[in-house]
Short mmCIF file of C-alpha atoms in Angstrom, two decimals:
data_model
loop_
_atom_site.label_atom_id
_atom_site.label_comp_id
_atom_site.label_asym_id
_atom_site.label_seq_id
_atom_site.Cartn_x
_atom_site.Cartn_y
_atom_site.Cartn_z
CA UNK E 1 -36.37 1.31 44.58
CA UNK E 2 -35.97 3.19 41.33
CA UNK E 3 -35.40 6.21 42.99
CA UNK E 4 -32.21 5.07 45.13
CA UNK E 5 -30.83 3.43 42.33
CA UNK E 6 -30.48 6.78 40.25
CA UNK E 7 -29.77 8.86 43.09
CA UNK E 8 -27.33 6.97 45.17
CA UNK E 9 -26.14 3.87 43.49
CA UNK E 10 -25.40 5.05 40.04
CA UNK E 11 -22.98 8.00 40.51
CA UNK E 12 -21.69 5.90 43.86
CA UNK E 13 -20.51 3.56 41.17
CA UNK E 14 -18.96 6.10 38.72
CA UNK E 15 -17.13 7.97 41.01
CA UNK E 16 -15.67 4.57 42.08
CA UNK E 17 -14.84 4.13 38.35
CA UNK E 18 -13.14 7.70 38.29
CA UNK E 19 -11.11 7.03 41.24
CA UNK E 20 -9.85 3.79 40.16
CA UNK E 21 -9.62 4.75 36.31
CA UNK E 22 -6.96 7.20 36.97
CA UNK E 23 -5.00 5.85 39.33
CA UNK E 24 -1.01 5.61 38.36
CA UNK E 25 0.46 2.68 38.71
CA UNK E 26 3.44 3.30 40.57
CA UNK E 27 6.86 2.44 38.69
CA UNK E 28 9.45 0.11 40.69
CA UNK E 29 12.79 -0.69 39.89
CA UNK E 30 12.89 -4.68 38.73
CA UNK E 31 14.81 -6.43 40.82
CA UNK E 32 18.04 -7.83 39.59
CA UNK E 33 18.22 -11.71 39.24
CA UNK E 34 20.35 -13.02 41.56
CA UNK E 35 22.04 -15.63 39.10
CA UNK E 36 24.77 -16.00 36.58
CA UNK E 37 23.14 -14.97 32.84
CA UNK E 38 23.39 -15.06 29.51
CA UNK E 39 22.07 -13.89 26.39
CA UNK E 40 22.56 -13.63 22.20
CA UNK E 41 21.55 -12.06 19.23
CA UNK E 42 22.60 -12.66 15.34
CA UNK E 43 23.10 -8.95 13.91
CA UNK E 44 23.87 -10.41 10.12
CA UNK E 45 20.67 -10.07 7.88
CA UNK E 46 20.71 -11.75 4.53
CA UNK E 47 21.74 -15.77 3.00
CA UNK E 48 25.30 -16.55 5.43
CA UNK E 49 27.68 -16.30 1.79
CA UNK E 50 31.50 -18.44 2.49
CA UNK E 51 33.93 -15.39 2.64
CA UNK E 52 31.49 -13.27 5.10
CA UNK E 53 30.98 -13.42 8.29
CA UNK E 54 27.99 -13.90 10.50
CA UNK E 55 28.26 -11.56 13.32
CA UNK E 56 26.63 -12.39 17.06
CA UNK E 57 26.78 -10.13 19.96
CA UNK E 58 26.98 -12.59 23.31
CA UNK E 59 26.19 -10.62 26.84
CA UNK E 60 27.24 -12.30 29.62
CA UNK E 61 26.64 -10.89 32.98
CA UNK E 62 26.90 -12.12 37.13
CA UNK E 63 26.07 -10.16 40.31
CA UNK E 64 29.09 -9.31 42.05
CA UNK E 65 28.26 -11.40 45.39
CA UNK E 66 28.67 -14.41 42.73
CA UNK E 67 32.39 -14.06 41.86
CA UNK E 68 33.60 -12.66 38.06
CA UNK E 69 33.65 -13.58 34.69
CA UNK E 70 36.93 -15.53 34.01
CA UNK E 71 36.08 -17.10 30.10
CA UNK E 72 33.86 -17.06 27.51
CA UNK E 73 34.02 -19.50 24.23
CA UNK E 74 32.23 -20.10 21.39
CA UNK E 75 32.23 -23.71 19.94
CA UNK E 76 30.55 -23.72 16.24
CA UNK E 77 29.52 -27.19 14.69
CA UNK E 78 31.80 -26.22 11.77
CA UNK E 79 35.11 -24.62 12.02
CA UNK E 80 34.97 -21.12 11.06
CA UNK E 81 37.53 -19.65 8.76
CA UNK E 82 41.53 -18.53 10.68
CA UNK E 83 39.66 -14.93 10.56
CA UNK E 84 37.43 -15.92 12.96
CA UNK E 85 37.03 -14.04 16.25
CA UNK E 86 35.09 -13.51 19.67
CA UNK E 87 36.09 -9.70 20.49
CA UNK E 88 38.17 -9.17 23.45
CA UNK E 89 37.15 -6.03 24.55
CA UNK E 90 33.85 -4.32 25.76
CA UNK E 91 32.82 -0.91 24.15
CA UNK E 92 31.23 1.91 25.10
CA UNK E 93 30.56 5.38 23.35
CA UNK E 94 31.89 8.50 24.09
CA UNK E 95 30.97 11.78 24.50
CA UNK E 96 32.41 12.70 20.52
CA UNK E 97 29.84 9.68 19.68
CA UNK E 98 33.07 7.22 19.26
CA UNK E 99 32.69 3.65 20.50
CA UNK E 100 36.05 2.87 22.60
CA UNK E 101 36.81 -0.58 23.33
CA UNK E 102 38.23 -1.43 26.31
CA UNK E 103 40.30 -4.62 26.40
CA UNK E 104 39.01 -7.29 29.16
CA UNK E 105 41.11 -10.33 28.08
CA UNK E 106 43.72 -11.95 25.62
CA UNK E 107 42.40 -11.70 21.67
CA UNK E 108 40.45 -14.61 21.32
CA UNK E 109 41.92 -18.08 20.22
CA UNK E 110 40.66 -20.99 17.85
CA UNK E 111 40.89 -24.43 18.88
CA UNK E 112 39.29 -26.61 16.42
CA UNK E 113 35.60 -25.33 16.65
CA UNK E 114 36.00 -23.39 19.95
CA UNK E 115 37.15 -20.12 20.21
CA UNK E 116 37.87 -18.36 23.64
CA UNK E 117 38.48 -15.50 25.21
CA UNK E 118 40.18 -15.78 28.76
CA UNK E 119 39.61 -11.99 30.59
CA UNK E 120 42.07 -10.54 32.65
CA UNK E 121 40.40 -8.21 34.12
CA UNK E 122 37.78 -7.82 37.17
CA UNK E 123 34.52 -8.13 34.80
CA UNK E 124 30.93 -8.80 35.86
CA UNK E 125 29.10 -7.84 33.12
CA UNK E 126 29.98 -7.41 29.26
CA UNK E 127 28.00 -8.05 25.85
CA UNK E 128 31.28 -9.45 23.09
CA UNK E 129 31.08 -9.62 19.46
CA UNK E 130 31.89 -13.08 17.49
CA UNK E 131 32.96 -13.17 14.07
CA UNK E 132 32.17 -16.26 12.35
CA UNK E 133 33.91 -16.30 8.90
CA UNK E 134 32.16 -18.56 6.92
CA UNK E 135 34.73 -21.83 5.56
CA UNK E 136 34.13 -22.61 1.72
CA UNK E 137 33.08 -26.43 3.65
CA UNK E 138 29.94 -25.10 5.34
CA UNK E 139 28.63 -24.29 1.70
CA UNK E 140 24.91 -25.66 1.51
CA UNK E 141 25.17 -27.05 5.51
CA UNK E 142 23.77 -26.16 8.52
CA UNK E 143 26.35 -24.73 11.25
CA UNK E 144 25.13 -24.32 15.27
CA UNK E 145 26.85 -22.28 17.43
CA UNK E 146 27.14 -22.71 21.56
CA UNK E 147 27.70 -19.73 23.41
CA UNK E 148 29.23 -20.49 26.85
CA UNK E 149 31.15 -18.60 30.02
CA UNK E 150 32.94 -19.56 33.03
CA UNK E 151 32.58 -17.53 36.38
CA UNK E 152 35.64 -17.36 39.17
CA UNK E 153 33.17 -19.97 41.54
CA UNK E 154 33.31 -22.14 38.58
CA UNK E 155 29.68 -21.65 37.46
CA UNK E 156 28.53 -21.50 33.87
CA UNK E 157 26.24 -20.61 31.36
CA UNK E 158 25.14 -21.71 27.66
CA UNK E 159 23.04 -20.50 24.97
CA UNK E 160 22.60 -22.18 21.42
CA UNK E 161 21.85 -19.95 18.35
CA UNK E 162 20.92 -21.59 15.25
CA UNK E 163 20.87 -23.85 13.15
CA UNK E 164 21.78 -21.06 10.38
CA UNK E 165 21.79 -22.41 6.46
CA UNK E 166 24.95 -21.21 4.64
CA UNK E 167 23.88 -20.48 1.19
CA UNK E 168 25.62 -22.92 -2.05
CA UNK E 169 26.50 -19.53 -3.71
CA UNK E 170 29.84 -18.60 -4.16
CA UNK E 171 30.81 -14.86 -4.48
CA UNK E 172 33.35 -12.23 -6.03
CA UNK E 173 33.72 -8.69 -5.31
CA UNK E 174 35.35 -5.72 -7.46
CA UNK E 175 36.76 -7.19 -10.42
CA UNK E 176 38.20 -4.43 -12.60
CA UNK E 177 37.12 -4.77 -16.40
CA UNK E 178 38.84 -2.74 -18.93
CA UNK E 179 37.41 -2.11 -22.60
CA UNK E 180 40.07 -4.48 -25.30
CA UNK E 181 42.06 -5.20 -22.22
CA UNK E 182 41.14 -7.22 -19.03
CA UNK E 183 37.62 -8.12 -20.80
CA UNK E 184 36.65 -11.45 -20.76
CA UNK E 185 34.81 -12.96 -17.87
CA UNK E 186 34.78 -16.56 -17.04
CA UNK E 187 31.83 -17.57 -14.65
CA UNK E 188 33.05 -20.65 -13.89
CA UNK E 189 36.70 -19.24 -12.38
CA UNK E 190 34.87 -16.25 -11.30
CA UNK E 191 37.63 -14.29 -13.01
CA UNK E 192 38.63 -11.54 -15.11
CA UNK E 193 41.11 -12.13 -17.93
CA UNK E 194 43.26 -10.59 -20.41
CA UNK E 195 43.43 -11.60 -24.45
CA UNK E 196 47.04 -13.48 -23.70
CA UNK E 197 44.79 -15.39 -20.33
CA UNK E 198 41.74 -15.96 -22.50
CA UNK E 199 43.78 -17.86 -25.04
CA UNK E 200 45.34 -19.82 -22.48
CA UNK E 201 41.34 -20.90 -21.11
CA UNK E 202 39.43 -20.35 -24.11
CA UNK E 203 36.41 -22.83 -22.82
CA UNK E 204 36.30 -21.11 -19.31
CA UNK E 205 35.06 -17.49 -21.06
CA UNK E 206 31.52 -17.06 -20.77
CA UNK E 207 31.44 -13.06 -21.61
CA UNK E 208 33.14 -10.64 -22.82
CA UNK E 209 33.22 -6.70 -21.58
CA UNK E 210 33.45 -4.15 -24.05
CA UNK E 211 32.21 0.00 -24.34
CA UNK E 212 31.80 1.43 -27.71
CA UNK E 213 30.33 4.90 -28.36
CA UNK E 214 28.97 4.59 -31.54
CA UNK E 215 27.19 7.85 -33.04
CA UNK E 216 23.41 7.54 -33.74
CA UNK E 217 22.92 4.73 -31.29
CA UNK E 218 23.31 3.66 -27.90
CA UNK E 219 25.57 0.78 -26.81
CA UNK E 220 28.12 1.90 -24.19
CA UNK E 221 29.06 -0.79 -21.64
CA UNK E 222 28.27 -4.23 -22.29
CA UNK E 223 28.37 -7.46 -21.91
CA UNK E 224 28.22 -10.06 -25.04
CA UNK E 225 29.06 -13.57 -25.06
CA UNK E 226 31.59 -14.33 -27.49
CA UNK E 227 29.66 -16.63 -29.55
CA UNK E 228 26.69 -13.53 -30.04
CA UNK E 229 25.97 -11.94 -33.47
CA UNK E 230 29.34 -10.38 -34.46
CA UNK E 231 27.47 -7.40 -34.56
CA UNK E 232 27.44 -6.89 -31.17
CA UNK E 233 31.24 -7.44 -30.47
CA UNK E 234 32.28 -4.15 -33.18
CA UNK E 235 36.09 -4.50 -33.34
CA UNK E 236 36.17 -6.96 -31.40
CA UNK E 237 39.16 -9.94 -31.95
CA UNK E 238 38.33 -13.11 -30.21
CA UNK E 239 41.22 -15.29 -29.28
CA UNK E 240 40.59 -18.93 -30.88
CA UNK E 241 38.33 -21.36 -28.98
CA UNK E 242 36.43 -18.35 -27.53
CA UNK E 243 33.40 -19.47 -28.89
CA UNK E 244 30.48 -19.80 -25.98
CA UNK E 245 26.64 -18.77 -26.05
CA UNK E 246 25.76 -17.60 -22.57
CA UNK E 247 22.13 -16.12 -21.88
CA UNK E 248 21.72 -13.23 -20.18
CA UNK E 249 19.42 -10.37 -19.05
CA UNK E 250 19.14 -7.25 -17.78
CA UNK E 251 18.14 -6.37 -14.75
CA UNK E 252 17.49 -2.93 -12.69
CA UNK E 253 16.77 -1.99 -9.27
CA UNK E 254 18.70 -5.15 -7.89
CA UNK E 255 21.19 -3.81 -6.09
CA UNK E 256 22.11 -7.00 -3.35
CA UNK E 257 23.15 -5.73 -0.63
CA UNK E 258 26.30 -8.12 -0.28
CA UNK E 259 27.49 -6.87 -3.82
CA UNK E 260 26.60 -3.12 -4.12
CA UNK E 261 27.38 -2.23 -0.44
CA UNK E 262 24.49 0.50 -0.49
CA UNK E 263 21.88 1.09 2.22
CA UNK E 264 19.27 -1.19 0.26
CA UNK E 265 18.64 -4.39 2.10
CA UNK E 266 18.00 -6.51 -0.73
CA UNK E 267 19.88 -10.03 -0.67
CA UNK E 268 20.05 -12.51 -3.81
CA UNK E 269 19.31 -16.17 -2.08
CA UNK E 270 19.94 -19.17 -3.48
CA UNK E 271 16.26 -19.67 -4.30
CA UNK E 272 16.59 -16.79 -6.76
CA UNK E 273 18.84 -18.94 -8.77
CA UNK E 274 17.06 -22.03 -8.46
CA UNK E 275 13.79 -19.85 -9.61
CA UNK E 276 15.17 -18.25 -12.63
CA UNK E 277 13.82 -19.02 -15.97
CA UNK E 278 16.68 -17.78 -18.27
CA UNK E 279 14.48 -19.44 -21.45
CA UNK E 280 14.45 -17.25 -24.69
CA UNK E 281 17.01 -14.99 -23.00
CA UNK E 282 19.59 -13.38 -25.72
CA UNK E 283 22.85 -13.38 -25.75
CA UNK E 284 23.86 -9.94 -25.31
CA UNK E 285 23.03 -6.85 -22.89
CA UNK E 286 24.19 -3.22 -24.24
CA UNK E 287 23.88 0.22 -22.49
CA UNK E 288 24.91 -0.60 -18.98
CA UNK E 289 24.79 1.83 -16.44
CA UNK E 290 26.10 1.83 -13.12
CA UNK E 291 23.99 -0.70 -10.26
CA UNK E 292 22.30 -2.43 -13.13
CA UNK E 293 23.11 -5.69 -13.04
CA UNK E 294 22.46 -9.03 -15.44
CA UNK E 295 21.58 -12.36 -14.81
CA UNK E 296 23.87 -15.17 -16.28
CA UNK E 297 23.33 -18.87 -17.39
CA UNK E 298 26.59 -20.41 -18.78
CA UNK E 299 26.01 -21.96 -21.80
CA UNK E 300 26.91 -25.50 -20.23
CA UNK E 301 23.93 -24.69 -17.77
CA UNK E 302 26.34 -25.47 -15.09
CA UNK E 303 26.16 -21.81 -13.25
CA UNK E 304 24.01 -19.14 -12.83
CA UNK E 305 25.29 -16.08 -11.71
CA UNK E 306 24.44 -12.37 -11.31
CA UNK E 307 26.83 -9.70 -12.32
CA UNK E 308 26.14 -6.65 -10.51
CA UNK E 309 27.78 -3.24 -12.32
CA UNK E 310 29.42 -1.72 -9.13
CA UNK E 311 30.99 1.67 -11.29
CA UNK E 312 31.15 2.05 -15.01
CA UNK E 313 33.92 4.99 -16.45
CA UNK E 314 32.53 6.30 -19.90
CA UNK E 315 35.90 7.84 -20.39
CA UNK E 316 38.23 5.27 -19.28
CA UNK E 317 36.14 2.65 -21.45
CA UNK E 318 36.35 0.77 -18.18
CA UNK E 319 34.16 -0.90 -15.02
CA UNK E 320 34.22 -2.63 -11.27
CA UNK E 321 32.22 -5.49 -11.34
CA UNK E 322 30.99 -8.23 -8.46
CA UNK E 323 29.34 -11.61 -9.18
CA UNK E 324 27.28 -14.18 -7.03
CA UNK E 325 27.27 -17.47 -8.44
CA UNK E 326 25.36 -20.15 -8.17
CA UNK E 327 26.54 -23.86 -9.11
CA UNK E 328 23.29 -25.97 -10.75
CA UNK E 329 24.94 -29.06 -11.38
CA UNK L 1 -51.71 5.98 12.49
CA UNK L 2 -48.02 6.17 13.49
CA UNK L 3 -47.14 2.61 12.77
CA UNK L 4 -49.63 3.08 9.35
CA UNK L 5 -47.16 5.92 7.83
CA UNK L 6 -43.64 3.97 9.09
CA UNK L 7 -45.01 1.06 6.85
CA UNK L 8 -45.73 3.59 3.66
CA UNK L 9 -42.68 4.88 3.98
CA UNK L 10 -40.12 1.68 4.00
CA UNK L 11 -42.51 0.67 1.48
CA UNK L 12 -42.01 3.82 -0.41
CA UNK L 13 -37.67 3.13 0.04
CA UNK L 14 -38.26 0.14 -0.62
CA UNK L 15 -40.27 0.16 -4.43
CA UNK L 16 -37.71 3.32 -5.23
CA UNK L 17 -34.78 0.96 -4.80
CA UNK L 18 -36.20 -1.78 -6.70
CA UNK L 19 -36.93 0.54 -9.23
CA UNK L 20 -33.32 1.91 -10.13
CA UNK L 21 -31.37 0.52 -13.33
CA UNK L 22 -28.64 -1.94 -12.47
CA UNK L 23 -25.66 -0.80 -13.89
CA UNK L 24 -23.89 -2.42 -16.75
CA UNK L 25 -20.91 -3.98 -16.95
CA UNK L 26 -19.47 -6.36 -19.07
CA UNK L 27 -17.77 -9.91 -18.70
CA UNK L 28 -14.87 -8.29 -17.65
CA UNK L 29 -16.29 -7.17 -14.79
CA UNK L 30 -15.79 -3.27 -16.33
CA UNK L 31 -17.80 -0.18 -16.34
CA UNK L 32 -20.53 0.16 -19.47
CA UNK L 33 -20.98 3.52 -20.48
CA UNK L 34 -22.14 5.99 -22.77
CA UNK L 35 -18.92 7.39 -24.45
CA UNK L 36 -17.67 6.20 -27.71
CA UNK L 37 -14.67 7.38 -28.00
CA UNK L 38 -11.84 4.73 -28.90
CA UNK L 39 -8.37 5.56 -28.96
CA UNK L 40 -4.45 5.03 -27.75
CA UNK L 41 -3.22 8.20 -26.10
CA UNK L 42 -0.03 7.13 -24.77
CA UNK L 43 2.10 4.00 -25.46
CA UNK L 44 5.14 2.23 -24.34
CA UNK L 45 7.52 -0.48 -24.17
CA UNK L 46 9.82 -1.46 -21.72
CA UNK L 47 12.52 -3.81 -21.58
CA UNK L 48 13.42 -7.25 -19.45
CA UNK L 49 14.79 -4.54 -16.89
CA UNK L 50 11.20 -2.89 -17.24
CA UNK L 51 13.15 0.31 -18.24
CA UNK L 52 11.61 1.95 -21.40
CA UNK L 53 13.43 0.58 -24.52
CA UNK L 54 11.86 3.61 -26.76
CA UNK L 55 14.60 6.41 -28.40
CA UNK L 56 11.74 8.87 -28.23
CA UNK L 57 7.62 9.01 -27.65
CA UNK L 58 5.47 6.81 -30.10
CA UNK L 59 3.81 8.08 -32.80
CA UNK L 60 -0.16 7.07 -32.78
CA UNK L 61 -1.90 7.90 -35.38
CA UNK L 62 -5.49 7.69 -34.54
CA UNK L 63 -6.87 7.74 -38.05
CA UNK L 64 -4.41 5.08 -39.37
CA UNK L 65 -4.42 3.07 -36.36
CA UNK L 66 -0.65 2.63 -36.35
CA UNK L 67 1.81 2.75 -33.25
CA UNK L 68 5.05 3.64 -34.34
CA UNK L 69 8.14 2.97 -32.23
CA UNK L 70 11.81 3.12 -32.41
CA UNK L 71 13.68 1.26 -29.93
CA UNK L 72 17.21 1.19 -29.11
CA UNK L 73 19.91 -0.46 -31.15
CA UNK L 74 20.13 -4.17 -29.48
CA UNK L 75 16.46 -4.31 -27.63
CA UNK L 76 15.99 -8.18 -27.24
CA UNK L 77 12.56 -7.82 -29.35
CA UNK L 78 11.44 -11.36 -27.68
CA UNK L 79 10.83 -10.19 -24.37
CA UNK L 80 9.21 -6.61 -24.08
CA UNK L 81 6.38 -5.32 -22.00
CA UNK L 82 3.93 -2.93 -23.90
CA UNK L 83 1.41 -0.63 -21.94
CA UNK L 84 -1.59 1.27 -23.35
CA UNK L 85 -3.09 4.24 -22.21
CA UNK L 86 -6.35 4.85 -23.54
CA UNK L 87 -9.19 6.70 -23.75
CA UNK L 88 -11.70 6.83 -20.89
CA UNK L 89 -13.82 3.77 -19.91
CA UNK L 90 -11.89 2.14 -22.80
CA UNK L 91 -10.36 -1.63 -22.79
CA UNK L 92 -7.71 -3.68 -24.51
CA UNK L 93 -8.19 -6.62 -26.59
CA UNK L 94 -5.84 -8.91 -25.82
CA UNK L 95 -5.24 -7.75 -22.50
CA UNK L 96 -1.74 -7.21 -21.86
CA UNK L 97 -0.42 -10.22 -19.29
CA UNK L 98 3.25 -10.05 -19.50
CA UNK L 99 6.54 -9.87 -21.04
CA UNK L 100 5.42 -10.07 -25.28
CA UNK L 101 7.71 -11.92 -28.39
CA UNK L 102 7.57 -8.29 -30.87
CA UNK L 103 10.41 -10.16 -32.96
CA UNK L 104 8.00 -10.67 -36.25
CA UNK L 105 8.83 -7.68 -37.81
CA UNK L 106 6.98 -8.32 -41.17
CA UNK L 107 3.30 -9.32 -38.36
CA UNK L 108 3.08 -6.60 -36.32
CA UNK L 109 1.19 -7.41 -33.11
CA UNK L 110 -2.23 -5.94 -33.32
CA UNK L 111 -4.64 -4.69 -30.32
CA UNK L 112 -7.83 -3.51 -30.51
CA UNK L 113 -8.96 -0.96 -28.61
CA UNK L 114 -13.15 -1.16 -27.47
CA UNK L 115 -14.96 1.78 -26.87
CA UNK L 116 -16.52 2.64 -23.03
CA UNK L 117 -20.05 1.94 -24.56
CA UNK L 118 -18.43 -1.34 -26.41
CA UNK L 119 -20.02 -0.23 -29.97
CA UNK L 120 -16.96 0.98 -30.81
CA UNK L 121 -13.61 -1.10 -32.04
CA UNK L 122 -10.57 0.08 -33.79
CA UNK L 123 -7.70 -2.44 -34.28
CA UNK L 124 -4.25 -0.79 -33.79
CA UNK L 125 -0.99 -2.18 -35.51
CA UNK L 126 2.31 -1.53 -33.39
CA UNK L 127 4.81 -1.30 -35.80
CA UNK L 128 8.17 -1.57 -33.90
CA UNK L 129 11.40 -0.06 -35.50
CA UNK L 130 15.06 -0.51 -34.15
CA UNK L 131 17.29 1.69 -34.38
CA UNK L 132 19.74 1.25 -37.23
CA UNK L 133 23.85 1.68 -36.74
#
């Protein structure tokens, strides 16, 4: 019995195992479902800030046999800002590597919460883009979107996306500060101002922007609240009123995404403001370069905020700053 | 026979093992040894932005036990983050858990340094300097 099992049985069975291990499976082409489709993806990353947009991409396609594509709308459970858009054409790349759009209906309208695209031409298939800008009155809500179109047999199709949170922060992009000119910073107006401004809002300043090259040390561009050790404002004439102790703190390697524009994909969240422990910060951050950035409490405690340095000019004494701001109270 | 000499053998493993000198390490978890050297080779001190907030390398002075460091002209003294390098097998006493106040100009913060056989201890003084307009 031994004997047929090791001569015949045993490499019957792994030549059967040989056979069948190797086999290819044979590729087919999947069949195409025979039904009116849809389908959506977000492509923003990061906290949905008001003044951006979140951007969707919404494919939409039929079988021919089933008529064409005659509308597709959006309807968003908030009402999106005027800039607010579904795209009205369908792109594809050329051979130069260019994406060329190719219009298949009116540009999109808003209605209220709904906007639409009505196509005008013969389309069975197409993948559009929707801008959602993001109203000041979502801040701290949840917004839904529906994505819907309408074939010629009347047929159609949903798909929900979301809910997405829209962040409380509020946020300001490329202000230009100049050394003993447009220098003082208010947090609370998100501003820039001048001496002659400053005077006029004396309890809105929260910091002041100055660059000093001062031989045997370094202080370059900073930041100082006007009520800081006059040591740190050299030459430095505040307009009456100006007054205010705001902490900050330096900060490196935080270069959000949303404020420096550069190809990290870090995002400040509103958590990071809710987390931040600003105790026993001072009141003054010297020797500033360019994509450092500084956390700020106002000295009300009312708003946090994070100034990022976008550019700083050593010769021009000057700088492009952006802020995200968070409000506490 | 065969079975007699497996037996003598584990057994043989087995006392040799049993034998060998646990090594020693200390509540800390850390590696006793024989050296007894004790010094700072390297120190610095870096800045809420953990960027180094030192003009130029510290001066240790091994004999003295001093750290000397300059730092720049506004470094928020309150809120700095030192870091040791010492000699081998050495440790730190206090250990070194985060951002540190170095505003007490007239106390210096102290550390002392333990050697890797932990016979040795020399108490360094970090004597912290800023840099004057």
């Amino acid at each position: 019995m031994r004997t047929i099992a090791v001569r015949y049985i045993i490499p019957l069975f792994c030549l059967g195992l040989l056979l069948t291990g190797c086999k290819d499976k044979e590729y087919a082409i999947p069949a195409p479902e025979n039904a009116f489709q849809n389908d959506c993806i977000k492509r923003t990353l990061g906290p949905n800030v008001a003044g951006l947009n979140i951007e969707f991409a919404y494919a939409i396609a039929l079988p021919a046999t089933r008529g064409k594509i005659v509308s597709a709308q959006v309807e968003a459970s908030i009402a999106g800002e005027a800039a607010t858009y579904l795209e009205h054409r369908s792109y594809y790349t050329n051979g130069s590597g260019e994406d060329v759009g190719i219009a298949i209906g009116d540009p999109s309208s808003n209605e209220g919460n709904v906007t639409r695209v009505n196509f005008i031409k013969d389309t069975n298939a197409v993948t559009l883009r929707y801008f959602y800008a993001i109203p000041r009155s979502a801040q701290g809500k949840e917004v839904r979107f529906t994505f819907s179109a309408k074939s010629s047999t009347g047929e159609t199709v949903s798909y929900s996306m979301g809910p997405y949170a829209v962040s409380r922060m509020d946020m300001v992009l490329d202000l230009p500060v100049k050394n003993g000119d447009a220098c003082f910073i208010s947090v609370a107006d998100m501003a820039v101002y001048t001496e002659k401004e400053a005077s006029a809002n004396p309890d809105k300043i929260d910091l002041v922007y100055l660059h000093r090259a001062i031989t045997g040390v370094t202080f370059g561009h900073a930041l100082v609240s006007p009520g800081a050790n006059a040591e740190y404002l050299p030459d430095v004439v505040l307009p009456p009123g100006v007054n205010k102790i705001t902490k900050v703190r330096k900060t490196w390697n935080l270069r959000d995404f949303h404020l420096a524009r550069l190809q990290y994909g870090i995002y400040i969240d509103d958590l990071d403001f809710e987390q931040l422990d600003m105790n026993g910060s001072p009141d003054y951050v010297l020797n500033l370069k360019s994509e450092a950035g500084t956390w700020v409490e106002t000295a009300d405690g009312k708003y946090r905020a994070y100034i990022y340095m976008n550019k700083v000019d050593d010769a021009k004494k000057s700088a492009t700053i952006s802020m995200k701001r968070y409000t506490l109270k | 026979m065969k079975h007699f000499i497996t037996i003598i053998s584990l057994l043989a493993a087995l006392s040799w093992m049993g034998c060998r000198k646990e090594t020693p390490i200390d509540e800390d978890g850390l590696l006793i040894t024989t050296r007894a050297e004790c010094y700072v080779s390297n120190f610095e001190l870096l800045g809420a932005d953990f960027q180094t907030v030192r003009t130029k390398n510290a001066v240790i002075d091994t004999v003295a036990c001093t750290v000397d460091v300059t730092v720049f002209y506004g470094t928020d003294l309150t809120h700095l983050y030192p870091q040791f390098t010492l000699v081998t097998d050495a440790k730190l006493d206090p250990k070194i858990t985060g951002f540190t106040d170095f505003s007490d100009l007239t106390n210096p913060r102290t550390y002392t340094v333990i050697s890797g056989n932990r016979q040795v201890r020399k108490t360094y003084k970090v004597l912290v300097t800023v840099q004057s307009r």
